PDB file of C-alpha atoms in Angstrom:
ATOM      1  CA  MET A   1      65.538 136.697  84.447  1.00 54.00           C
ATOM      2  CA  ALA A   2      64.399 132.896  84.482  1.00 58.00           C
ATOM      3  CA  ASN A   3      67.296 132.215  82.056  1.00 69.00           C
ATOM      4  CA  GLY A   4      69.581 133.863  84.716  1.00 67.00           C
ATOM      5  CA  ILE A   5      68.118 131.799  87.579  1.00 70.00           C
ATOM      6  CA  THR A   6      68.402 128.929  85.656  1.00 72.00           C
ATOM      7  CA  GLN A   7      72.128 129.049  84.644  1.00 72.00           C
ATOM      8  CA  ALA A   8      72.772 130.001  88.437  1.00 68.00           C
ATOM      9  CA  ALA A   9      70.987 126.873  89.464  1.00 67.00           C
ATOM     10  CA  LEU A  10      72.835 124.895  86.737  1.00 66.00           C
ATOM     11  CA  TRP A  11      76.069 126.244  87.752  1.00 69.00           C
ATOM     12  CA  ALA A  12      75.519 125.593  91.552  1.00 66.00           C
ATOM     13  CA  ALA A  13      74.274 122.123  90.877  1.00 66.00           C
ATOM     14  CA  VAL A  14      77.634 121.606  89.145  1.00 69.00           C
ATOM     15  CA  PHE A  15      80.479 123.436  90.823  1.00 73.00           C
ATOM     16  CA  THR A  16      78.944 123.423  94.439  1.00 78.00           C
ATOM     17  CA  PRO A  17      80.867 120.499  96.283  1.00 80.00           C
ATOM     18  CA  THR A  18      79.318 117.551  97.779  1.00 83.00           C
ATOM     19  CA  ALA A  19      79.451 116.836 101.526  1.00 85.00           C
ATOM     20  CA  ASP A  20      81.803 114.055 100.772  1.00 88.00           C
ATOM     21  CA  GLU A  21      84.111 115.883  98.725  1.00 85.00           C
ATOM     22  CA  ILE A  22      84.347 118.676 101.466  1.00 85.00           C
ATOM     23  CA  ALA A  23      84.916 115.811 103.863  1.00 87.00           C
ATOM     24  CA  ARG A  24      87.662 114.192 101.639  1.00 90.00           C
ATOM     25  CA  GLU A  25      89.387 117.548 101.113  1.00 89.00           C
ATOM     26  CA  ILE A  26      89.292 118.428 104.948  1.00 88.00           C
ATOM     27  CA  VAL A  27      90.596 115.031 105.720  1.00 89.00           C
ATOM     28  CA  GLN A  28      93.489 115.872 102.808  1.00 91.00           C
ATOM     29  CA  GLN A  29      94.111 118.973 104.399  1.00 91.00           C
ATOM     30  CA  GLU A  30      94.573 117.671 107.883  1.00 92.00           C
ATOM     31  CA  TRP A  31      96.781 114.774 106.608  1.00 92.00           C
ATOM     32  CA  GLU A  32      99.058 117.386 104.931  1.00 90.00           C
ATOM     33  CA  MET A  33      99.297 119.263 107.868  1.00 91.00           C
ATOM     34  CA  ARG A  34     100.222 116.527 110.319  1.00 92.00           C
ATOM     35  CA  GLN A  35     102.752 115.452 107.476  1.00 91.00           C
ATOM     36  CA  GLU A  36     104.521 118.864 107.427  1.00 91.00           C
ATOM     37  CA  GLU A  37     103.966 118.886 111.485  1.00 92.00           C
ATOM     38  CA  GLU A  38     105.920 115.571 111.534  1.00 90.00           C
ATOM     39  CA  LYS A  39     108.501 117.031 109.158  1.00 91.00           C
ATOM     40  CA  VAL A  40     109.099 120.231 111.041  1.00 92.00           C
ATOM     41  CA  TYR A  41     109.642 117.635 114.426  1.00 92.00           C
ATOM     42  CA  TRP A  42     112.189 115.548 112.503  1.00 89.00           C
ATOM     43  CA  ILE A  43     114.331 118.582 111.665  1.00 91.00           C
ATOM     44  CA  GLY A  44     114.276 120.122 114.954  1.00 93.00           C
ATOM     45  CA  TRP A  45     115.259 116.356 116.459  1.00 91.00           C
ATOM     46  CA  ASP A  46     117.880 115.991 114.103  1.00 92.00           C
ATOM     47  CA  ARG A  47     119.333 119.387 114.876  1.00 93.00           C
ATOM     48  CA  GLU A  48     119.619 118.589 118.122  1.00 95.00           C
ATOM     49  CA  PHE A  49     120.823 114.955 118.241  1.00 93.00           C
ATOM     50  CA  LYS A  50     123.519 116.106 115.950  1.00 94.00           C
ATOM     51  CA  ARG A  51     124.317 119.350 118.452  1.00 95.00           C
ATOM     52  CA  GLY A  52     124.600 116.936 121.183  1.00 94.00           C
ATOM     53  CA  PHE A  53     127.126 114.841 119.473  1.00 92.00           C
ATOM     54  CA  ILE A  54     128.991 117.381 118.286  1.00 96.00           C
ATOM     55  CA  GLN A  55     128.947 118.903 121.710  1.00 97.00           C
ATOM     56  CA  ASP A  56     129.998 115.134 123.216  1.00 96.00           C
ATOM     57  CA  LEU A  57     133.178 115.057 120.524  1.00 96.00           C
ATOM     58  CA  ARG A  58     134.263 118.455 121.537  1.00 97.00           C
ATOM     59  CA  GLU A  59     134.110 117.729 125.577  1.00 97.00           C
ATOM     60  CA  HIS A  60     136.076 114.915 124.474  1.00 96.00           C
ATOM     61  CA  LYS A  61     133.926 112.162 126.565  1.00 94.00           C
ATOM     62  CA  ALA A  62     135.254 108.771 127.093  1.00 91.00           C
ATOM     63  CA  GLY A  63     133.772 106.653 124.453  1.00 87.00           C
ATOM     64  CA  VAL A  64     132.189 108.841 122.230  1.00 90.00           C
ATOM     65  CA  ASN A  65     133.911 108.036 118.459  1.00 90.00           C
ATOM     66  CA  LEU A  66     131.551 107.661 115.542  1.00 89.00           C
ATOM     67  CA  LEU A  67     134.384 106.136 113.361  1.00 90.00           C
ATOM     68  CA  THR A  68     134.967 102.580 115.400  1.00 88.00           C
ATOM     69  CA  PHE A  69     134.734  99.248 113.908  1.00 85.00           C
ATOM     70  CA  ASN A  70     134.904  96.090 116.348  1.00 81.00           C
ATOM     71  CA  LYS A  71     135.062  98.961 118.849  1.00 81.00           C
ATOM     72  CA  GLN A  72     138.593 100.112 117.340  1.00 88.00           C
ATOM     73  CA  PRO A  73     139.112 103.270 116.145  1.00 91.00           C
ATOM     74  CA  LEU A  74     138.828 103.265 112.147  1.00 92.00           C
ATOM     75  CA  TYR A  75     141.225 105.976 111.862  1.00 93.00           C
ATOM     76  CA  PRO A  76     143.554 106.695 114.815  1.00 92.00           C
ATOM     77  CA  HIS A  77     144.520 109.860 113.322  1.00 93.00           C
ATOM     78  CA  ILE A  78     141.199 111.598 113.557  1.00 94.00           C
ATOM     79  CA  THR A  79     140.513 112.900 116.969  1.00 95.00           C
ATOM     80  CA  GLN A  80     137.280 113.673 118.204  1.00 95.00           C
ATOM     81  CA  ASP A  81     137.514 117.359 117.528  1.00 96.00           C
ATOM     82  CA  MET A  82     137.911 116.771 113.582  1.00 96.00           C
ATOM     83  CA  GLN A  83     135.221 114.571 113.605  1.00 95.00           C
ATOM     84  CA  ALA A  84     132.767 117.138 115.102  1.00 96.00           C
ATOM     85  CA  ASP A  85     134.582 119.570 112.375  1.00 97.00           C
ATOM     86  CA  MET A  86     133.400 116.734 109.866  1.00 96.00           C
ATOM     87  CA  ILE A  87     129.728 116.493 110.835  1.00 96.00           C
ATOM     88  CA  GLU A  88     129.593 119.924 110.598  1.00 96.00           C
ATOM     89  CA  SER A  89     130.855 120.507 107.158  1.00 96.00           C
ATOM     90  CA  GLY A  90     128.656 117.591 105.903  1.00 94.00           C
ATOM     91  CA  GLU A  91     131.501 115.064 105.319  1.00 96.00           C
ATOM     92  CA  LEU A  92     130.507 112.700 107.825  1.00 96.00           C
ATOM     93  CA  LYS A  93     127.083 111.755 108.116  1.00 95.00           C
ATOM     94  CA  ILE A  94     125.394 110.392 111.300  1.00 95.00           C
ATOM     95  CA  ILE A  95     123.250 107.057 111.239  1.00 94.00           C
ATOM     96  CA  ASP A  96     121.347 106.322 114.469  1.00 93.00           C
ATOM     97  CA  LEU A  97     120.679 102.636 114.670  1.00 92.00           C
ATOM     98  CA  LYS A  98     117.907 103.075 116.951  1.00 88.00           C
ATOM     99  CA  SER A  99     116.736  99.712 117.577  1.00 86.00           C
ATOM    100  CA  ILE A 100     120.173  98.511 118.661  1.00 90.00           C
ATOM    101  CA  ASN A 101     121.045 101.631 120.387  1.00 88.00           C
ATOM    102  CA  THR A 102     123.967 102.558 118.558  1.00 89.00           C
ATOM    103  CA  VAL A 103     125.216 105.547 116.681  1.00 91.00           C
ATOM    104  CA  VAL A 104     127.764 105.722 113.721  1.00 93.00           C
ATOM    105  CA  ALA A 105     128.805 107.727 111.165  1.00 94.00           C
ATOM    106  CA  VAL A 106     129.820 107.078 107.271  1.00 95.00           C
ATOM    107  CA  TRP A 107     131.350 109.317 104.510  1.00 96.00           C
ATOM    108  CA  ALA A 108     129.224 111.085 102.428  1.00 95.00           C
ATOM    109  CA  ASP A 109     131.651 110.786  99.755  1.00 96.00           C
ATOM    110  CA  GLU A 110     132.193 107.454  98.880  1.00 92.00           C
ATOM    111  CA  ASN A 111     134.944 108.504  96.731  1.00 95.00           C
ATOM    112  CA  ARG A 112     137.517 110.081  99.397  1.00 94.00           C
ATOM    113  CA  GLU A 113     140.624 108.526 100.156  1.00 94.00           C
ATOM    114  CA  GLU A 114     139.088 107.288 103.871  1.00 94.00           C
ATOM    115  CA  ALA A 115     136.476 105.398 102.373  1.00 94.00           C
ATOM    116  CA  LYS A 116     138.375 103.716 100.222  1.00 95.00           C
ATOM    117  CA  ASP A 117     140.195 101.951 103.069  1.00 93.00           C
ATOM    118  CA  PRO A 118     139.637  98.208 103.343  1.00 94.00           C
ATOM    119  CA  ILE A 119     138.595  98.070 106.838  1.00 93.00           C
ATOM    120  CA  TYR A 120     136.152 100.879 106.162  1.00 94.00           C
ATOM    121  CA  GLN A 121     134.948  99.098 103.150  1.00 95.00           C
ATOM    122  CA  GLU A 122     134.042  96.450 105.323  1.00 94.00           C
ATOM    123  CA  TYR A 123     132.439  98.489 107.966  1.00 94.00           C
ATOM    124  CA  PHE A 124     130.488  99.739 105.372  1.00 95.00           C
ATOM    125  CA  SER A 125     129.617  96.986 104.150  1.00 95.00           C
ATOM    126  CA  LYS A 126     128.184  95.902 107.659  1.00 94.00           C
ATOM    127  CA  VAL A 127     126.439  99.555 108.346  1.00 94.00           C
ATOM    128  CA  LYS A 128     124.550  99.144 104.893  1.00 94.00           C
ATOM    129  CA  ASP A 129     123.201  95.373 106.197  1.00 94.00           C
ATOM    130  CA  LEU A 130     121.953  97.217 109.490  1.00 93.00           C
ATOM    131  CA  LEU A 131     120.134  99.726 107.356  1.00 93.00           C
ATOM    132  CA  THR A 132     118.103  96.988 105.771  1.00 93.00           C
ATOM    133  CA  THR A 133     117.170  95.402 108.682  1.00 93.00           C
ATOM    134  CA  GLU A 134     117.140  97.711 111.805  1.00 91.00           C
ATOM    135  CA  LYS A 135     115.321 100.639 112.161  1.00 92.00           C
ATOM    136  CA  HIS A 136     117.359 103.936 111.467  1.00 92.00           C
ATOM    137  CA  ARG A 137     117.698 107.160 111.148  1.00 92.00           C
ATOM    138  CA  ILE A 138     120.207 109.278 108.948  1.00 93.00           C
ATOM    139  CA  ILE A 139     120.603 112.619 110.628  1.00 91.00           C
ATOM    140  CA  SER A 140     121.071 115.264 107.874  1.00 70.00           C
TER     141      SER A 140
END
């Protein structure tokens, strides 16, 4: 009997977490929950942001064109409806350049014909530069 009590006490001493270990575990779990909540928030934010832009394109709102460079359309033949379709299909990625209050789009596939256009290449180079210096969000 005494041997059983001794073993139980030894087990408790070895495997019972300390207050510091419990506190660290609680902090870790709270951090993980906050990370998950933030992830869910941004998924919803992305979805609504994308939906709003697609809606603006489909309603043919003046000035809504994600493919412009120096205030000129990069591809005059690509309509607002076509841009909306390409965003929905994932061909175009939306980038919100928050710190300069600008929204742009880039081709998801850099090998597609439109992405090889020299004017697009210049545009894309400027977008990449902005991504290194400005606060931004790439909308999935």
